[in-house]
Amino acid sequence: MAIPILPGLSLAESELEVSYILASGPGGQNVNKVATAAQLRFDAARSPSLPERVRARLLDVAGSRATRDGVIVITARRFRTQQRNREDAIERLAALIREAAHRPAFRVATRPGRAARQRRLDGKAHRANIKRGRAIRHDD
């Protein structure tokens, strides 16, 4: 079964490895007995589902969640059940991939025009004159 990320981009569930670990937090005595926290591992470096551009950016966006081998590790322990924690981890991975797939707007570096530079210099000269007028004058 495929997990939809964006139109034209989806992940196969077989690429995800989910294991369950003991979680802290609410749950009473149950928290000591049942492994409800989900730990999702996704090998982004070798994933055939991701285009090269998205793969490279995903490892940057993941930051400390990515290992040196290119595996992204997400731990979800927000909820009390394994199923909801698993869904939460998958949704967080999908959000990371969506962020990595987003193309930042191309910005063309511009310089201020001549009139803008002149206005800036006129403003500076005006402020300097005001401050010069406040100075204490010693008429000797």
PDB file of C-alpha atoms in Angstrom:
ATOM      1  CA  MET A   1       0.000   0.000   0.000  1.00  0.00           C
ATOM      2  CA  ALA A   2       1.307   3.459  -0.892  1.00  0.00           C
ATOM      3  CA  ILE A   3       1.378   6.477   1.407  1.00  0.00           C
ATOM      4  CA  PRO A   4       0.430   9.627  -0.567  1.00  0.00           C
ATOM      5  CA  ILE A   5       2.762  12.584  -0.002  1.00  0.00           C
ATOM      6  CA  LEU A   6       2.102  14.948  -2.911  1.00  0.00           C
ATOM      7  CA  PRO A   7       0.381  14.520  -6.259  1.00  0.00           C
ATOM      8  CA  GLY A   8       2.743  12.271  -8.203  1.00  0.00           C
ATOM      9  CA  LEU A   9       4.825  11.356  -5.140  1.00  0.00           C
ATOM     10  CA  SER A  10       4.074   8.505  -2.752  1.00  0.00           C
ATOM     11  CA  LEU A  11       6.005   6.078  -0.551  1.00  0.00           C
ATOM     12  CA  ALA A  12       5.569   2.335  -0.404  1.00  0.00           C
ATOM     13  CA  GLU A  13       4.871   1.080   3.117  1.00  0.00           C
ATOM     14  CA  SER A  14       7.559  -1.527   2.586  1.00  0.00           C
ATOM     15  CA  GLU A  15      10.159   1.284   2.680  1.00  0.00           C
ATOM     16  CA  LEU A  16       9.184   2.141   6.267  1.00  0.00           C
ATOM     17  CA  GLU A  17      10.391   0.157   9.262  1.00  0.00           C
ATOM     18  CA  VAL A  18       8.294   0.722  12.385  1.00  0.00           C
ATOM     19  CA  SER A  19       9.233  -0.680  15.789  1.00  0.00           C
ATOM     20  CA  TYR A  20       7.633  -0.044  19.160  1.00  0.00           C
ATOM     21  CA  ILE A  21       9.454   1.052  22.305  1.00  0.00           C
ATOM     22  CA  LEU A  22       8.464   1.909  25.870  1.00  0.00           C
ATOM     23  CA  ALA A  23       7.167   5.451  26.203  1.00  0.00           C
ATOM     24  CA  SER A  24       7.157   7.846  29.120  1.00  0.00           C
ATOM     25  CA  GLY A  25       4.255  10.138  29.921  1.00  0.00           C
ATOM     26  CA  PRO A  26       0.571   9.499  30.652  1.00  0.00           C
ATOM     27  CA  GLY A  27      -0.815   5.998  30.825  1.00  0.00           C
ATOM     28  CA  GLY A  28      -0.467   4.960  34.470  1.00  0.00           C
ATOM     29  CA  GLN A  29       0.954   1.515  35.146  1.00  0.00           C
ATOM     30  CA  ASN A  30       0.216   0.564  31.543  1.00  0.00           C
ATOM     31  CA  VAL A  31       3.132   2.738  30.403  1.00  0.00           C
ATOM     32  CA  ASN A  32       5.554   0.380  32.172  1.00  0.00           C
ATOM     33  CA  LYS A  33       4.119  -2.749  30.558  1.00  0.00           C
ATOM     34  CA  VAL A  34       3.215  -1.912  26.959  1.00  0.00           C
ATOM     35  CA  ALA A  35       5.539  -0.551  24.270  1.00  0.00           C
ATOM     36  CA  THR A  36       3.344   2.156  22.741  1.00  0.00           C
ATOM     37  CA  ALA A  37       5.870   4.640  21.326  1.00  0.00           C
ATOM     38  CA  ALA A  38       6.505   4.139  17.616  1.00  0.00           C
ATOM     39  CA  GLN A  39       9.989   4.516  16.164  1.00  0.00           C
ATOM     40  CA  LEU A  40       9.912   4.907  12.388  1.00  0.00           C
ATOM     41  CA  ARG A  41      13.045   4.410  10.285  1.00  0.00           C
ATOM     42  CA  PHE A  42      13.112   5.482   6.633  1.00  0.00           C
ATOM     43  CA  ASP A  43      16.189   4.946   4.465  1.00  0.00           C
ATOM     44  CA  ALA A  44      16.026   8.192   2.502  1.00  0.00           C
ATOM     45  CA  ALA A  45      19.437   7.746   0.881  1.00  0.00           C
ATOM     46  CA  ARG A  46      18.383   4.549  -0.906  1.00  0.00           C
ATOM     47  CA  SER A  47      14.668   5.201  -1.426  1.00  0.00           C
ATOM     48  CA  PRO A  48      13.566   4.555  -5.019  1.00  0.00           C
ATOM     49  CA  SER A  49      10.396   6.628  -4.470  1.00  0.00           C
ATOM     50  CA  LEU A  50      12.147   9.972  -4.037  1.00  0.00           C
ATOM     51  CA  PRO A  51      13.624  12.094  -6.830  1.00  0.00           C
ATOM     52  CA  GLU A  52      17.292  12.995  -6.352  1.00  0.00           C
ATOM     53  CA  ARG A  53      16.557  16.691  -5.651  1.00  0.00           C
ATOM     54  CA  VAL A  54      14.016  15.835  -2.934  1.00  0.00           C
ATOM     55  CA  ARG A  55      16.304  13.182  -1.417  1.00  0.00           C
ATOM     56  CA  ALA A  56      19.215  15.604  -1.012  1.00  0.00           C
ATOM     57  CA  ARG A  57      17.036  18.346   0.443  1.00  0.00           C
ATOM     58  CA  LEU A  58      15.233  15.892   2.745  1.00  0.00           C
ATOM     59  CA  LEU A  59      18.469  14.918   4.461  1.00  0.00           C
ATOM     60  CA  ASP A  60      19.211  18.624   5.035  1.00  0.00           C
ATOM     61  CA  VAL A  61      15.715  19.365   6.329  1.00  0.00           C
ATOM     62  CA  ALA A  62      15.751  16.308   8.635  1.00  0.00           C
ATOM     63  CA  GLY A  63      18.815  17.644  10.463  1.00  0.00           C
ATOM     64  CA  SER A  64      19.612  15.603  13.574  1.00  0.00           C
ATOM     65  CA  ARG A  65      16.838  13.092  12.780  1.00  0.00           C
ATOM     66  CA  ALA A  66      18.984  11.767   9.914  1.00  0.00           C
ATOM     67  CA  THR A  67      21.877   9.404  10.577  1.00  0.00           C
ATOM     68  CA  ARG A  68      25.174   9.466   8.676  1.00  0.00           C
ATOM     69  CA  ASP A  69      23.910   6.568   6.555  1.00  0.00           C
ATOM     70  CA  GLY A  70      20.932   8.610   5.345  1.00  0.00           C
ATOM     71  CA  VAL A  71      18.325   6.906   7.532  1.00  0.00           C
ATOM     72  CA  ILE A  72      15.692   9.200   9.039  1.00  0.00           C
ATOM     73  CA  VAL A  73      14.538   8.189  12.523  1.00  0.00           C
ATOM     74  CA  ILE A  74      11.284   9.622  13.919  1.00  0.00           C
ATOM     75  CA  THR A  75      10.025   8.697  17.378  1.00  0.00           C
ATOM     76  CA  ALA A  76       6.334   9.311  18.101  1.00  0.00           C
ATOM     77  CA  ARG A  77       5.125   8.994  21.687  1.00  0.00           C
ATOM     78  CA  ARG A  78       2.412  11.645  21.777  1.00  0.00           C
ATOM     79  CA  PHE A  79      -0.523   9.207  22.028  1.00  0.00           C
ATOM     80  CA  ARG A  80      -1.357   6.227  24.241  1.00  0.00           C
ATOM     81  CA  THR A  81      -1.846   3.654  21.480  1.00  0.00           C
ATOM     82  CA  GLN A  82       0.596   2.059  19.075  1.00  0.00           C
ATOM     83  CA  GLN A  83      -1.674   2.703  16.095  1.00  0.00           C
ATOM     84  CA  ARG A  84      -2.051   6.454  16.703  1.00  0.00           C
ATOM     85  CA  ASN A  85       1.676   6.835  17.374  1.00  0.00           C
ATOM     86  CA  ARG A  86       2.439   4.941  14.144  1.00  0.00           C
ATOM     87  CA  GLU A  87       0.097   7.235  12.170  1.00  0.00           C
ATOM     88  CA  ASP A  88       1.658  10.284  13.842  1.00  0.00           C
ATOM     89  CA  ALA A  89       5.185   9.166  12.883  1.00  0.00           C
ATOM     90  CA  ILE A  90       4.137   8.534   9.268  1.00  0.00           C
ATOM     91  CA  GLU A  91       2.422  11.939   9.069  1.00  0.00           C
ATOM     92  CA  ARG A  92       5.538  13.658  10.469  1.00  0.00           C
ATOM     93  CA  LEU A  93       7.683  11.923   7.852  1.00  0.00           C
ATOM     94  CA  ALA A  94       5.237  12.985   5.117  1.00  0.00           C
ATOM     95  CA  ALA A  95       5.396  16.590   6.368  1.00  0.00           C
ATOM     96  CA  LEU A  96       9.231  16.461   6.218  1.00  0.00           C
ATOM     97  CA  ILE A  97       9.133  15.151   2.652  1.00  0.00           C
ATOM     98  CA  ARG A  98       6.567  17.818   1.648  1.00  0.00           C
ATOM     99  CA  GLU A  99       8.856  20.503   3.073  1.00  0.00           C
ATOM    100  CA  ALA A 100      11.842  19.038   1.197  1.00  0.00           C
ATOM    101  CA  ALA A 101       9.863  18.827  -2.066  1.00  0.00           C
ATOM    102  CA  HIS A 102       8.834  22.486  -1.885  1.00  0.00           C
ATOM    103  CA  ARG A 103      10.933  24.532  -4.298  1.00  0.00           C
ATOM    104  CA  PRO A 104      12.006  27.800  -2.709  1.00  0.00           C
ATOM    105  CA  ALA A 105      11.204  30.861  -4.789  1.00  0.00           C
ATOM    106  CA  PHE A 106      14.114  32.000  -6.928  1.00  0.00           C
ATOM    107  CA  ARG A 107      15.241  35.399  -5.697  1.00  0.00           C
ATOM    108  CA  VAL A 108      17.036  37.748  -7.994  1.00  0.00           C
ATOM    109  CA  ALA A 109      19.468  39.918  -6.074  1.00  0.00           C
ATOM    110  CA  THR A 110      18.808  43.600  -6.748  1.00  0.00           C
ATOM    111  CA  ARG A 111      20.556  46.818  -5.816  1.00  0.00           C
ATOM    112  CA  PRO A 112      18.975  50.060  -4.652  1.00  0.00           C
ATOM    113  CA  GLY A 113      18.459  52.649  -7.395  1.00  0.00           C
ATOM    114  CA  ARG A 114      20.229  55.993  -7.597  1.00  0.00           C
ATOM    115  CA  ALA A 115      17.258  57.935  -6.193  1.00  0.00           C
ATOM    116  CA  ALA A 116      16.962  55.576  -3.216  1.00  0.00           C
ATOM    117  CA  ARG A 117      20.679  55.969  -2.441  1.00  0.00           C
ATOM    118  CA  GLN A 118      20.314  59.753  -2.656  1.00  0.00           C
ATOM    119  CA  ARG A 119      17.282  59.740  -0.306  1.00  0.00           C
ATOM    120  CA  ARG A 120      19.269  57.668   2.181  1.00  0.00           C
ATOM    121  CA  LEU A 121      22.213  60.074   2.095  1.00  0.00           C
ATOM    122  CA  ASP A 122      19.902  63.110   2.376  1.00  0.00           C
ATOM    123  CA  GLY A 123      18.261  61.562   5.447  1.00  0.00           C
ATOM    124  CA  LYS A 124      21.637  60.912   7.046  1.00  0.00           C
ATOM    125  CA  ALA A 125      22.770  64.489   6.381  1.00  0.00           C
ATOM    126  CA  HIS A 126      19.516  65.851   7.809  1.00  0.00           C
ATOM    127  CA  ARG A 127      19.907  63.810  11.044  1.00  0.00           C
ATOM    128  CA  ALA A 128      23.553  64.888  11.313  1.00  0.00           C
ATOM    129  CA  ASN A 129      22.517  68.577  11.082  1.00  0.00           C
ATOM    130  CA  ILE A 130      19.893  68.096  13.799  1.00  0.00           C
ATOM    131  CA  LYS A 131      22.430  66.451  16.099  1.00  0.00           C
ATOM    132  CA  ARG A 132      25.055  69.101  15.305  1.00  0.00           C
ATOM    133  CA  GLY A 133      22.528  71.758  16.350  1.00  0.00           C
ATOM    134  CA  ARG A 134      22.115  70.085  19.756  1.00  0.00           C
ATOM    135  CA  ALA A 135      25.830  70.209  20.522  1.00  0.00           C
ATOM    136  CA  ILE A 136      27.059  72.518  23.274  1.00  0.00           C
ATOM    137  CA  ARG A 137      28.858  75.475  21.759  1.00  0.00           C
ATOM    138  CA  HIS A 138      31.768  77.128  23.548  1.00  0.00           C
ATOM    139  CA  ASP A 139      32.043  80.705  22.301  1.00  0.00           C
ATOM    140  CA  ASP A 140      35.557  81.773  23.405  1.00  0.00           C
TER     141      ASP A 140
END
